[in-house]
Amino acid sequence: MGYSKTDELAINTIRTLAVDATLEANSGHPGAPMGLAPVSHVLFNKFMTFNPKNPDWVNRDRFVLSNGHGCMLQYALIHLFGYNVTLDDLKNFRQVDSITPGHPEAHDTPGIEVTTGPLGQGFANAVGLAIAQAHTAAVFNKPGFDLINNYTYMIFGDGCAMEGIASEAASTAGHLQLGNLIAIYDDNHISIDGDTKCAFTEDVLKRFESYGWHTQHVENGDSDLEGIEAAIAKAKEVKDKPSVIKLTTTIGFGSKLQGTGGVHGNPLKADDAKQVKEKFGFDPEKTFQVPQEVYDMYHKHAAEGAAAEEEWNKLFEKYGTEHKDLHADLSRRLTGDLPEGWVSKLPTYKPSDPAIASRKLSESVLEAIHDVIPELLSGSADLTGSNNTRWKNAVDFQPPSLGIGEWSGRYLRYGVREHAMAAIMNGLSAYGTIIPAGGTFLNFVSYAAGAVRLSSLSHQRVIYVATHDSIGLGEDGPTHQPIETLAHFRALPNMMVWRPADGNETSAAYYMALTSKETPSILALTRQNLPQLEGSTIEKAIKGGYVALENEKADVTLVSTGSEVSLCLEAVKTLKDQGLTARVVSLPCVEVFDAQDKDYRLSVIPDGIPTLSVEVMSTLGWEKYSHEQFGLNRFGASGPYKEVYKKFEFTPEGIAKRAKLTVDFYKDVKPLRSPLNRAFTQLI
Amino acid sequence: MGYSKTDELAINTIRTLAVDATLEANSGHPGAPMGLAPVSHVLFNKFMTFNPKNPDWVNRDRFVLSNGHGCMLQYALIHLFGYNVTLDDLKNFRQVDSITPGHPEAHDTPGIEVTTGPLGQGFANAVGLAIAQAHTAAVFNKPGFDLINNYTYMIFGDGCAMEGIASEAASTAGHLQLGNLIAIYDDNHISIDGDTKCAFTEDVLKRFESYGWHTQHVENGDSDLEGIEAAIAKAKEVKDKPSVIKLTTTIGFGSKLQGTGGVHGNPLKADDAKQVKEKFGFDPEKTFQVPQEVYDMYHKHAAEGAAAEEEWNKLFEKYGTEHKDLHADLSRRLTGDLPEGWVSKLPTYKPSDPAIASRKLSESVLEAIHDVIPELLSGSADLTGSNNTRWKNAVDFQPPSLGIGEWSGRYLRYGVREHAMAAIMNGLSAYGTIIPAGGTFLNFVSYAAGAVRLSSLSHQRVIYVATHDSIGLGEDGPTHQPIETLAHFRALPNMMVWRPADGNETSAAYYMALTSKETPSILALTRQNLPQLEGSTIEKAIKGGYVALENEKADVTLVSTGSEVSLCLEAVKTLKDQGLTARVVSLPCVEVFDAQDKDYRLSVIPDGIPTLSVEVMSTLGWEKYSHEQFGLNRFGASGPYKEVYKKFEFTPEGIAKRAKLTVDFYKDVKPLRSPLNRAFTQLI
């Protein structure tokens, strides 16, 4: 306790930096940083331990700004503490190729833990970071070695509080009794539509109580630094519940328009900016002013953080002498590399092996590798028995007091909360010691689209186990049968969409998902059984596409994925009876196939003969790999899956019919180029 | 009060029908129907008014089963009351082309109000139905004419309660004080992962209290019919709050596995089915048994509903004599037709008119038509000032007691709740007297993907006003810039995705959105200004695609949408300087273009010359309309929009460069067919 003039000066420095940066950019959100400067000053200086010279130190306290539009708050703090973000970077706020974009992006800016801005995401990411801490601590901490004991702090606003994803994540955190999670609710009564009373009149703290959170209210968030400090200290004492502190603040504190929507999403007017500076004792004519004593104060705290890391490094070294294997394990995890020899555990299959659903093949992979990849943490959004995401001896991640699991458990029961699951997995991955895999039906990955997008944008190694991947799920019907889903996620940059056709391809999908450190994956898996293919191997499949059946002098190439590959192989026989020769390409992951060299790709989908794609959902995008497309551009049907396939002509005969039409149609075209031959390459 | 043996028999009839239908299908969810038979028996017979002979009667009470997997409950009830669903239809449960699919679909089955199954959707649909009732009543009811006074009843389970969309909708309903909404929470402690204690331990009633709901608990939902009746009666008395009744039930009541996950998602074993029937006094060897006294009881209630409708029809006729215009308005609304002459209100533009952002052009449409289309109910997910969804004199839909709106208001403040907004709009549309339009950023329509999909599947006329449609939004950066979004929704069947290039095209988009009674629309609109095009008219644009600039003997067709069309027109000049002649096609809606006859389509994208598509996001799917594609298959950048466009070469020069490469590349191909020429047509 005990705050000085320098504290006040530091708070006002953050406020004026936010004013200047948004004014310079003529864009951005000054209001939240101005309102949240006091709490963040207290939080970062009195409670948080971190080393700006090594933003990756594993035991640092995590900070998440869920209302990411207020990111000038973070950029100002990061700069003041001495992360590699300069005053020039602040001046380049919201400019092309700067490291200070309009919303904080974890991949590009040191000190930013997760990518936020889309509302509610950061809230759920923070729950993931807190789960990761609890789990990692349970695995690695030993008597005398309290290695992993960081807290996760998170600020969220009214917007986040309204989003369903935050509700899902808050309910999860309460259930899991995450005492290491402390959230500050910026209760400023303003959202873009103005006063929150127009849409948001619920009792937020009562809601969090219902989830099992500890709640407090600090009524004067603008200047009651002691009150803020006491509340955070109290929250830290509560070990068996996450904490939320409702902090009533004045948005745009200091502006003539403070407390109104006018300071939410627009820079202050020039004269208002001047009066703010005068009010706070700054030169109204100057911009981006940082008093030296503010730098001094913040750098001193940074130095304490650096010293804390140094202490930790010593402790960790000593840990290595007493717990050699655990030390090696944690060290390895932090590099992102997998343990040596793990690949040999991947199941392989022969054509004579029985037909198995790829969701079951996925289960076999998890069963085979979970021992050798201890950082793998699986789970499901309440579809465990359908997604087959749980290995036999798995222990649930649960608060031990519930009697149904342990903190060290590696299986997460996400509940029916797909969106939070995805964002929690982003947080788990961002922590640095865990590779998360989570299951739902492919159709309901769409519920999580907002977070899946951020898996891609923020380069998280997250694995979506998406079963029941087509009309092949049968009786559940059109409400559950994906049509648009693969097209959606194939259009998403930095996402691998895998749709394996058999066991070897399923192992290949896991190989790529696990070894791609900066790319998430969606594994689209069947409910129905699939035969083991003659021509498949892991080695071929990890190229994303390969020739599953070659035929010299073929008339047509059939290119397909997943459950339709074996149908295409059947269709080859039907076509043969009709005097046509076909070859078959399996393309389990177009993104990985696209990354192969052109010679290889053209050997798979060659010039000279037409190509027909076969996939039992939207044809959108298949024109890139084929001359003609057989798909399903309508909703499916409820019934036994073989009858549903038949209804839509996904049979050897239905494929053969279209292959013949394709051959006939392209007979006169010279030269008939592979669709892979393009006039120019796309920008990346 | 006072329940007889027949009541018990009816309840057990529903239970055994659910057992038989799931066993016959060897698929489905018997547990929820068996647990919910008592409450639905009481609810339908003692409280609900409806006429099975006219499922469309506007003042019927609405029933929504949010846990749609329990739909055998609904099918059994619908059959017993005499809707056009036969015992054979029940025997065809979950079979191809039946009207009893695996989850209830509003479009196909009489008596099903909304399409549910994806969890949480029905909850939010019910909120929409309740809003629609309150609004329609406020507009049409007059002293002596209590025309619209139905209730909306909804059942939801633990799965729905965990979904964020239900949280969003519940908070909204509490804020809006929807006293006409009564929800029953099926507290059976079972979800697919087993006991809900593994993931869901919050205090649900306390949460609903925090939202402002009236709450009750009936502890014995299996047999306390009087308690159930009293609770629903009490809920009806509460006029200023939505009500939730927590009903503790035994899932699969009567089965040997009752109360366990074993009866949730699988049919009963044959011997268990037999013992259930014996227990309930049915012949264990027979299936699909309906005692005549049960039919009699249900048909009697159905007849009372038919009589009630007849009374209502008389009242409505009398209303016509005293309130002629309102009578005509409501009568017209119920046909789905728009008022005569409304089309003339649509704004039109000349090339000399100023450049305007299409989000502002959309606002002008709303301003121009809201008076003449009184069923239009607009709103936004807390982006009113950015989405431009509110006409100047709009009154908010709010409980009058808040002092900021009226029940008759036509502007909904959805809060930052995109997913609930979409599902509420599905409910508003399903009510039958409203056309909802709701705004958010295009990127955040993805948050609502689960509900948007159901707009399409259930044929709802819902309008998504999706502004800030590309990297053209500028500074907000990659977290807000759509890349995959248009591909996603273009792949969704029965969805019109519009991306208008100017004012006339924006009017055309609204024309089609408003007149397509069974198809939802997404209007992708710019933040930045767009010039009015030389060649655009509403008449051309409602074909989905047209020639914006014709050029005899052109070397290349540039096909584009929205903000890139005017860039393409600029590129034509650049190309001319290079000795190449280009023509330009504007394709604001590919789905509508696809519906035109082939001759027209080939006149727009003809044989003989190559076509280059230009759209500043994922190229996925553009191969269908073009030989080569210029797009953005990576995430965007934060900065002023013109600089962002420049970074990615979306300039006349960047387009011209690729057009030239396209022309060169296709010089040797003979015949060069239009991409619209296909070997076969897709199944629809």
Short mmCIF file of C-alpha atoms in Angstrom, two decimals, chain A residues 20 187 222 261 299 312 334 432 449 591:
data_model
loop_
_atom_site.label_atom_id
_atom_site.label_comp_id
_atom_site.label_asym_id
_atom_site.label_seq_id
_atom_site.Cartn_x
_atom_site.Cartn_y
_atom_site.Cartn_z
CA ASP A 20 -1.77 10.31 -28.41
CA ASP A 187 -17.89 -2.08 -15.20
CA ASP A 222 -10.69 5.56 -11.14
CA GLY A 261 -19.88 6.34 -25.70
CA HIS A 299 12.13 -0.60 -15.25
CA TRP A 312 13.84 -19.60 -11.01
CA LEU A 334 9.22 -25.65 -23.93
CA GLY A 432 3.63 -23.50 -23.78
CA ALA A 449 -15.80 -20.69 -35.50
CA GLU A 591 -3.41 -27.29 -47.54
#
